[in-house]
Short mmCIF file of C-alpha atoms in Angstrom, two decimals:
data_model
loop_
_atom_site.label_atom_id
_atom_site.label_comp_id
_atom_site.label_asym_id
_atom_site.label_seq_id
_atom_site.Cartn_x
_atom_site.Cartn_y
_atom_site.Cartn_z
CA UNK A 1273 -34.20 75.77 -31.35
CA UNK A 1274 -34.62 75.84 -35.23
CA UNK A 1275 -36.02 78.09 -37.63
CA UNK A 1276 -39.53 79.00 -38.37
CA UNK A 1277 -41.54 76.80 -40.71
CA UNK A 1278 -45.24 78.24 -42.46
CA UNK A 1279 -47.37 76.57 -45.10
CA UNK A 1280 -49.59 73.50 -45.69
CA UNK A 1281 -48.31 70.12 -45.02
CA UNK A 1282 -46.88 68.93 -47.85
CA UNK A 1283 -45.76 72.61 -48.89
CA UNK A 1284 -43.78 73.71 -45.44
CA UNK A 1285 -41.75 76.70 -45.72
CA UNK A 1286 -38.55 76.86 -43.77
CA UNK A 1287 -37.65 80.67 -42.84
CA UNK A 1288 -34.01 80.88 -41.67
CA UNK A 1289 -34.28 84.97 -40.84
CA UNK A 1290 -35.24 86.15 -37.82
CA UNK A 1291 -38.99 88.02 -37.56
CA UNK A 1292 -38.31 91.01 -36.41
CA UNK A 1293 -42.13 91.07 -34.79
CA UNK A 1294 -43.39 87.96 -33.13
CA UNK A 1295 -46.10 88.08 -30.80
CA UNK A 1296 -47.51 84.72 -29.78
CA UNK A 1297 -50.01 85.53 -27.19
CA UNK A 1298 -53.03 83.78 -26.53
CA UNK A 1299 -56.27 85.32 -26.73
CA UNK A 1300 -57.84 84.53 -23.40
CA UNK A 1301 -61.13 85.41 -24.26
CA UNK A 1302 -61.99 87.55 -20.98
CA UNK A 1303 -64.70 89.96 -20.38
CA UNK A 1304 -65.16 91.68 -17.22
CA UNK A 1305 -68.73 93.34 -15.90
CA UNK A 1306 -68.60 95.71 -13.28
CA UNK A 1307 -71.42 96.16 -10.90
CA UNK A 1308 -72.64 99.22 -9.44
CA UNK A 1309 -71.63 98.48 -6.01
CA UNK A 1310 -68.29 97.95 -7.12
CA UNK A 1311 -67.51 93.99 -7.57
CA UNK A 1312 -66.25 92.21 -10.88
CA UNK A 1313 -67.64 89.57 -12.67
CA UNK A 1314 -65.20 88.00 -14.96
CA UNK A 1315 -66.54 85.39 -17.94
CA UNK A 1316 -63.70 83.86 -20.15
CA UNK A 1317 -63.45 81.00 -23.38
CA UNK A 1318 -63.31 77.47 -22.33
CA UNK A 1319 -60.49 77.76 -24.19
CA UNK A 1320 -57.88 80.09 -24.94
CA UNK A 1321 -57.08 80.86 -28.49
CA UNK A 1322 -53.76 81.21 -30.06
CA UNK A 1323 -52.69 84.08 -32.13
CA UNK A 1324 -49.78 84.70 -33.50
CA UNK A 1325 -48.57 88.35 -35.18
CA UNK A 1326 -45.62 88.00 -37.48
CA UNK A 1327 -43.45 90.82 -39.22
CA UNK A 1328 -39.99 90.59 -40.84
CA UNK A 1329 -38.01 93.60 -42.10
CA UNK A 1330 -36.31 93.02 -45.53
CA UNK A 1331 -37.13 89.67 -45.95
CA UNK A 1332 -35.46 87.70 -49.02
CA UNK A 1333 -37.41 87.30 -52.37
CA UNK A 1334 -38.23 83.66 -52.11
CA UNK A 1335 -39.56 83.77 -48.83
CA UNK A 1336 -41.24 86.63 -49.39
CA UNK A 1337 -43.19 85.08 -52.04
CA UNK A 1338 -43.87 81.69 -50.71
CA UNK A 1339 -45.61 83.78 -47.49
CA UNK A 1340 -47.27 86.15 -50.52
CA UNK A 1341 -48.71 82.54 -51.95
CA UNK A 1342 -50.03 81.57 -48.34
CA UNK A 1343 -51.62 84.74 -47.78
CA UNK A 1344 -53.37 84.97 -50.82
CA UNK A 1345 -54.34 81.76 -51.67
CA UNK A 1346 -52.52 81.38 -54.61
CA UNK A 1347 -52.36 77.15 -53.91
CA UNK A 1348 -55.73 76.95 -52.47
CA UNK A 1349 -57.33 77.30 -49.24
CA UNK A 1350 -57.44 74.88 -46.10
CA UNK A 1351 -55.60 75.69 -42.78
CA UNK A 1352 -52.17 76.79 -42.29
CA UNK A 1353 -49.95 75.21 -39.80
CA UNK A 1354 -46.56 76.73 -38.20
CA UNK A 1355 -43.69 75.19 -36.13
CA UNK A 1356 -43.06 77.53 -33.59
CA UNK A 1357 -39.24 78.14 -32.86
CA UNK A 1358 -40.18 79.14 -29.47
CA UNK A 1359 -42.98 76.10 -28.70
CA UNK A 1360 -40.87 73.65 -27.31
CA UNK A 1361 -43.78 70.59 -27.11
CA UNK A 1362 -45.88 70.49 -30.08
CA UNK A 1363 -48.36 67.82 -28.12
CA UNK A 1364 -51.20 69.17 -26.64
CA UNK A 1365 -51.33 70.35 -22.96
CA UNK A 1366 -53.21 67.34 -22.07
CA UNK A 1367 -51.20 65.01 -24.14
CA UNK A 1368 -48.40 65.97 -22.43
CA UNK A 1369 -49.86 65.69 -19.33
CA UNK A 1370 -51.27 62.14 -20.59
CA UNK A 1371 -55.05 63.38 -19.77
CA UNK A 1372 -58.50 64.20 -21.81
CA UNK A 1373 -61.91 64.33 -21.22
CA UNK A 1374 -63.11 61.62 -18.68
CA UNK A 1375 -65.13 58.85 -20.60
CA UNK A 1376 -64.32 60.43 -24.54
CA UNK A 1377 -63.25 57.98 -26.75
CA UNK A 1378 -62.68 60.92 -29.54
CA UNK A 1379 -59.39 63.34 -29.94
CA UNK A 1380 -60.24 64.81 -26.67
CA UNK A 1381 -60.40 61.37 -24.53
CA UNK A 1382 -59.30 58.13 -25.66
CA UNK A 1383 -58.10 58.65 -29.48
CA UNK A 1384 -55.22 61.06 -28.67
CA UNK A 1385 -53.33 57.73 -28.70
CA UNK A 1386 -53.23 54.62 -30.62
CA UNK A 1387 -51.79 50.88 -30.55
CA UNK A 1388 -49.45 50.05 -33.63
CA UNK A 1389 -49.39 46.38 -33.00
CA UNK A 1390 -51.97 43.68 -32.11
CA UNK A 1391 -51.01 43.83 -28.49
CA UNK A 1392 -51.64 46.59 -25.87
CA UNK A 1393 -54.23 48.85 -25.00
CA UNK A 1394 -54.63 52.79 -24.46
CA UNK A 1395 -57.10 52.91 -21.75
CA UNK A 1396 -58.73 55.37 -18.96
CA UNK A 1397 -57.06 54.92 -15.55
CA UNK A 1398 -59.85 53.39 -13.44
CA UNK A 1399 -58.22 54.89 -10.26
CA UNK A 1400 -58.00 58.67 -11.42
CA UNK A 1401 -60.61 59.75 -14.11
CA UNK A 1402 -59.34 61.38 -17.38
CA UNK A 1403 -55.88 59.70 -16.92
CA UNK A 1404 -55.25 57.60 -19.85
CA UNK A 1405 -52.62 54.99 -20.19
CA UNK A 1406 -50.73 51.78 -21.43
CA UNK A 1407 -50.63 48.54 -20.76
CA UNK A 1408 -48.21 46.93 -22.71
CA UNK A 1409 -49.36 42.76 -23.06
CA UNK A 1410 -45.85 41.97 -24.20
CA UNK A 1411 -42.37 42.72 -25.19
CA UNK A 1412 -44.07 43.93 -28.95
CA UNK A 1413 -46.79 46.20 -27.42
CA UNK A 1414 -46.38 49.66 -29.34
CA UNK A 1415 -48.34 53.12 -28.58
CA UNK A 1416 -48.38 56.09 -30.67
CA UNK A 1417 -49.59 59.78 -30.54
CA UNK A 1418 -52.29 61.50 -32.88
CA UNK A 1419 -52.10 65.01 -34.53
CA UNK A 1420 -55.71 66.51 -32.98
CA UNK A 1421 -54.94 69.07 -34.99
CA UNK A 1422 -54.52 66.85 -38.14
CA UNK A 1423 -56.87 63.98 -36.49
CA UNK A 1424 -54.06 62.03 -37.91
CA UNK A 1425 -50.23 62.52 -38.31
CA UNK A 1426 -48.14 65.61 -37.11
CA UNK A 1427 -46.87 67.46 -40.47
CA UNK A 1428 -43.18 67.62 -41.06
CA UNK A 1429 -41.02 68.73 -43.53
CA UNK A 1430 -37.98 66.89 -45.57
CA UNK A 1431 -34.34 68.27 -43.66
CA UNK A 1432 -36.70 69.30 -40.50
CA UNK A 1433 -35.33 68.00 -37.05
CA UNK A 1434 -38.07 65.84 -35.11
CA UNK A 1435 -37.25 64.58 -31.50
CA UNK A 1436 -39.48 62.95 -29.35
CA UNK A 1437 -39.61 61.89 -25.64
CA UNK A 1438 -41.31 58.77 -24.32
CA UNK A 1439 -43.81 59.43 -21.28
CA UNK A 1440 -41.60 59.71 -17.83
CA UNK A 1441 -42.78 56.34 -16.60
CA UNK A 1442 -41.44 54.44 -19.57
CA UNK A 1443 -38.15 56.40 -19.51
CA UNK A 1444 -37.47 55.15 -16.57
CA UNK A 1445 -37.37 52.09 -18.18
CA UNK A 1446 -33.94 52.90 -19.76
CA UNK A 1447 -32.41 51.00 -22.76
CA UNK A 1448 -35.85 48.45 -22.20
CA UNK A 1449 -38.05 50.85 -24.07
CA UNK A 1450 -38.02 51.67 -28.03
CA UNK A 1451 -38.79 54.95 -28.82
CA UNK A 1452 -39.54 55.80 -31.96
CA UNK A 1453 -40.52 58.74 -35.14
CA UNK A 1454 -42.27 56.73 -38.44
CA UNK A 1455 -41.92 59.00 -41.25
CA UNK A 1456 -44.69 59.19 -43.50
CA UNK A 1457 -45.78 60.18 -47.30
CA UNK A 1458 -48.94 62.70 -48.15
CA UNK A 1459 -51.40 59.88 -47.93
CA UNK A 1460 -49.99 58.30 -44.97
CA UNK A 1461 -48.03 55.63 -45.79
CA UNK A 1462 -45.11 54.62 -44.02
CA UNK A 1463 -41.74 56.09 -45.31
CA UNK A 1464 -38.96 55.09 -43.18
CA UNK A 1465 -38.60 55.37 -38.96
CA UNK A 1466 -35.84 56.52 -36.77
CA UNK A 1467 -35.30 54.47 -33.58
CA UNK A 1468 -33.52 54.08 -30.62
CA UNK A 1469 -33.10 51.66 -27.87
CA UNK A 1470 -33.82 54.17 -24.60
CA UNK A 1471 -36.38 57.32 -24.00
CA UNK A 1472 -35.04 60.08 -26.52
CA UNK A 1473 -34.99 59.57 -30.41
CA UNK A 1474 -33.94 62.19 -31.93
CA UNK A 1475 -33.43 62.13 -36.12
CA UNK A 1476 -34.09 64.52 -39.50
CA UNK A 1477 -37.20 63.92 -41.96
CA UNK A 1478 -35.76 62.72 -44.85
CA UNK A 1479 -37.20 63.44 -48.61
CA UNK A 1480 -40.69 62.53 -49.49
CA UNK A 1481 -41.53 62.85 -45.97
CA UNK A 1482 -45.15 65.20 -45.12
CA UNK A 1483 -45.92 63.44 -41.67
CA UNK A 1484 -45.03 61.75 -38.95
CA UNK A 1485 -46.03 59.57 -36.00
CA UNK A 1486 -44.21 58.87 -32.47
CA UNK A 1487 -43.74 55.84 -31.23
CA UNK A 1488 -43.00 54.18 -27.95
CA UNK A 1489 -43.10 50.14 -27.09
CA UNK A 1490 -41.88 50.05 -22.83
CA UNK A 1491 -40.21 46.30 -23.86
CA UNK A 1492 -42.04 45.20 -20.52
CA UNK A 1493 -45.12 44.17 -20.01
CA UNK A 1494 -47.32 46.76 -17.22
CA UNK A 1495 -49.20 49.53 -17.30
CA UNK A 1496 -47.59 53.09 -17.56
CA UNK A 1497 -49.09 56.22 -17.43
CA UNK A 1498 -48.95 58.45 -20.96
CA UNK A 1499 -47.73 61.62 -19.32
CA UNK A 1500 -44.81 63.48 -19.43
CA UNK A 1501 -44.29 62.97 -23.13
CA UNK A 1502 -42.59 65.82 -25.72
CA UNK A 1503 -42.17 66.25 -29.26
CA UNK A 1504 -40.23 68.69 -30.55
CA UNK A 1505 -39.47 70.09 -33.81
CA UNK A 1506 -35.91 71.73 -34.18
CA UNK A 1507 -34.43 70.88 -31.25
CA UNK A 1508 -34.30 67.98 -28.63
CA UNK A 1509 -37.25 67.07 -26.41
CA UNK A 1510 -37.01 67.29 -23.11
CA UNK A 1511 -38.87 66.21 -20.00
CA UNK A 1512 -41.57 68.15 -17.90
CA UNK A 1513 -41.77 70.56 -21.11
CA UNK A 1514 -45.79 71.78 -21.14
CA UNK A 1515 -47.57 71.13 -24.48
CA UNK A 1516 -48.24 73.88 -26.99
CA UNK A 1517 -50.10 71.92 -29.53
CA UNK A 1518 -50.42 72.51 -33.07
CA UNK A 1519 -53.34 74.37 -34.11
CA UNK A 1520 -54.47 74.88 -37.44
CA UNK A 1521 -54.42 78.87 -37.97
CA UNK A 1522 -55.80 81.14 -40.36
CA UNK A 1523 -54.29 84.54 -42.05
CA UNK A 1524 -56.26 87.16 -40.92
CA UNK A 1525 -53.80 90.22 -41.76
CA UNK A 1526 -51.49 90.57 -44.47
CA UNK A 1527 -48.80 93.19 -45.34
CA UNK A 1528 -46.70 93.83 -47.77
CA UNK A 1529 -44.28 96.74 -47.94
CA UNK A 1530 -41.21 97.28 -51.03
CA UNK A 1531 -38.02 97.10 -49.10
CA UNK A 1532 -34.66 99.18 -49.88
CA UNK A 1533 -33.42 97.94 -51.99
CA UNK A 1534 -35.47 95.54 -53.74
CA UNK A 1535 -36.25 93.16 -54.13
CA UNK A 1536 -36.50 92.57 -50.44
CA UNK A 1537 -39.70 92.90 -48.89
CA UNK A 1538 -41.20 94.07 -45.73
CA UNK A 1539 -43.63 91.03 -44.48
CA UNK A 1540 -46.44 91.48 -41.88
CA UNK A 1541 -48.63 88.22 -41.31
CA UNK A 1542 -51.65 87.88 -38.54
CA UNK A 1543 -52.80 84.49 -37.59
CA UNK A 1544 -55.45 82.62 -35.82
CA UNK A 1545 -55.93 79.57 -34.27
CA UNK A 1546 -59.25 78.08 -35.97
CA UNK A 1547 -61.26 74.41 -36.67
CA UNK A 1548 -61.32 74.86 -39.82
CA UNK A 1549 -60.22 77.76 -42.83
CA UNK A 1550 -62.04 76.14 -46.00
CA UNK A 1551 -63.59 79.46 -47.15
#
């Protein structure tokens, strides 16, 4: 896998040393009750949260500062996104999977995916509810994924590796399918693409680039289920791999300790996985 990237799109980070601390754990949200006869009642978040605890140990000047900026502020506020080294599916769990809520035609349902062309439609499987998928209308027929996180584009950075796997049923389409990664500039407009004729594209962000979208068009017309899909970031995507999403996090916990020698600093960062960090 690659290294670590930190920051906001448009001002990503890379960090090439190793943390010498990295916790990624999710915060499960569980509370148990004991009765007095004995039994255990456990309650638990719909929804797990992800935290991540961060610490390097003599960390170079210039990263040093850029995480210093991040913590503090110094560029503004708004959430803070990271690519994991260690995430290996940056799609949620039930993009991967190719499912959302039954009948939700927001980033939970139906919007998770969208049609690049005229032709095709992203749909709910009418034989198994909260299954979405495609039905290409002709050779043309393009879908793409959405950044819940973003409700948009998945942030990148320029010289950052991006590979992305079409959904199992269309890879078994071979050479037939197009798979694709459209680069993209801070407000969204189209950059450049990298393409291939097959299931796996695999190819680097190039300069200018703050987002990007992947792309898949099966080349015959059917309907194919969305799941089994991956998108990776420093490394090459895989099948069966289960998502990890990309939550926007906040920095809860800073620290910042001289090193010997300086200027090399010891770096401590705590995040959390939030809907929004305006404030």
């Amino acid at each position: 896998m690659g290294n670590l990237w930190i920051g906001r799109p448009g001002s990503m980070t890379e960090i090439d040393q190793a943390a010498k601390s990295f916790d990624r754990s999710a915060d499960l949200g569980v509370s148990e009750f004991k009765s007095l006869g004995g039994r255990v009642t456990v309650t638990r978040n719909q929804a797990p949260v992800r935290r991540l605890k961060l610490s390097w140990d003599l960390l170079a000047p210039v990263h040093a500062r850029a995480l210093d900026r991040l913590a503090r502020r110094v560029d503004g506020s708004g959430p803070v996104y990271v690519f994991d080294p260690a995430a290996g599916n940056v799609l949620t769990p039930g993009q991967a999977l190719g499912l959302g809520v039954s009948g939700a035609t927001g980033i939970t349902g139906l919007a998770q995916w969208f049609r690049t062309t005229s032709t095709g439609t992203v749909a709910e499987s009418t034989t198994a509810a909260g299954s979405f998928t495609f039905t290409a209308a002709d050779t043309t027929s393009t879908v793409a994924w959405r950044c819940t996180a973003t409700v948009g584009n998945f942030p990148v950075a320029p010289g950052l590796t991006v590979s992305f796997r079409a959904p199992t049923a269309i890879a078994a389409l071979g050479t037939t399918a197009k798979t694709g990664i459209d680069y993209k500039k801070a407000d969204g407009t189209y950059l450049s693409s990298s393409t291939v004729y097959g299931p796996l594209v695999t190819g680097t962000a190039p300069a200018g680039a703050v987002y990007a979208t992947p792309t898949v068009a099966p080349g015959v017309a059917g309907t194919y289920s969305l799941a089994g899909a991956c998108l990776t970031y420093g490394g090459t995507a895989e099948d069966g791999v289960p998502g990890d999403g990309l939550p926007p996090l906040a920095i809860t916990g800073y620290s910042d300790n001289p090193g010997r020698p300086l200027p090399y600093r010891n770096i401590g960062l705590d995040l959390v996985e939030v809907s929004g960090a305006a404030g």
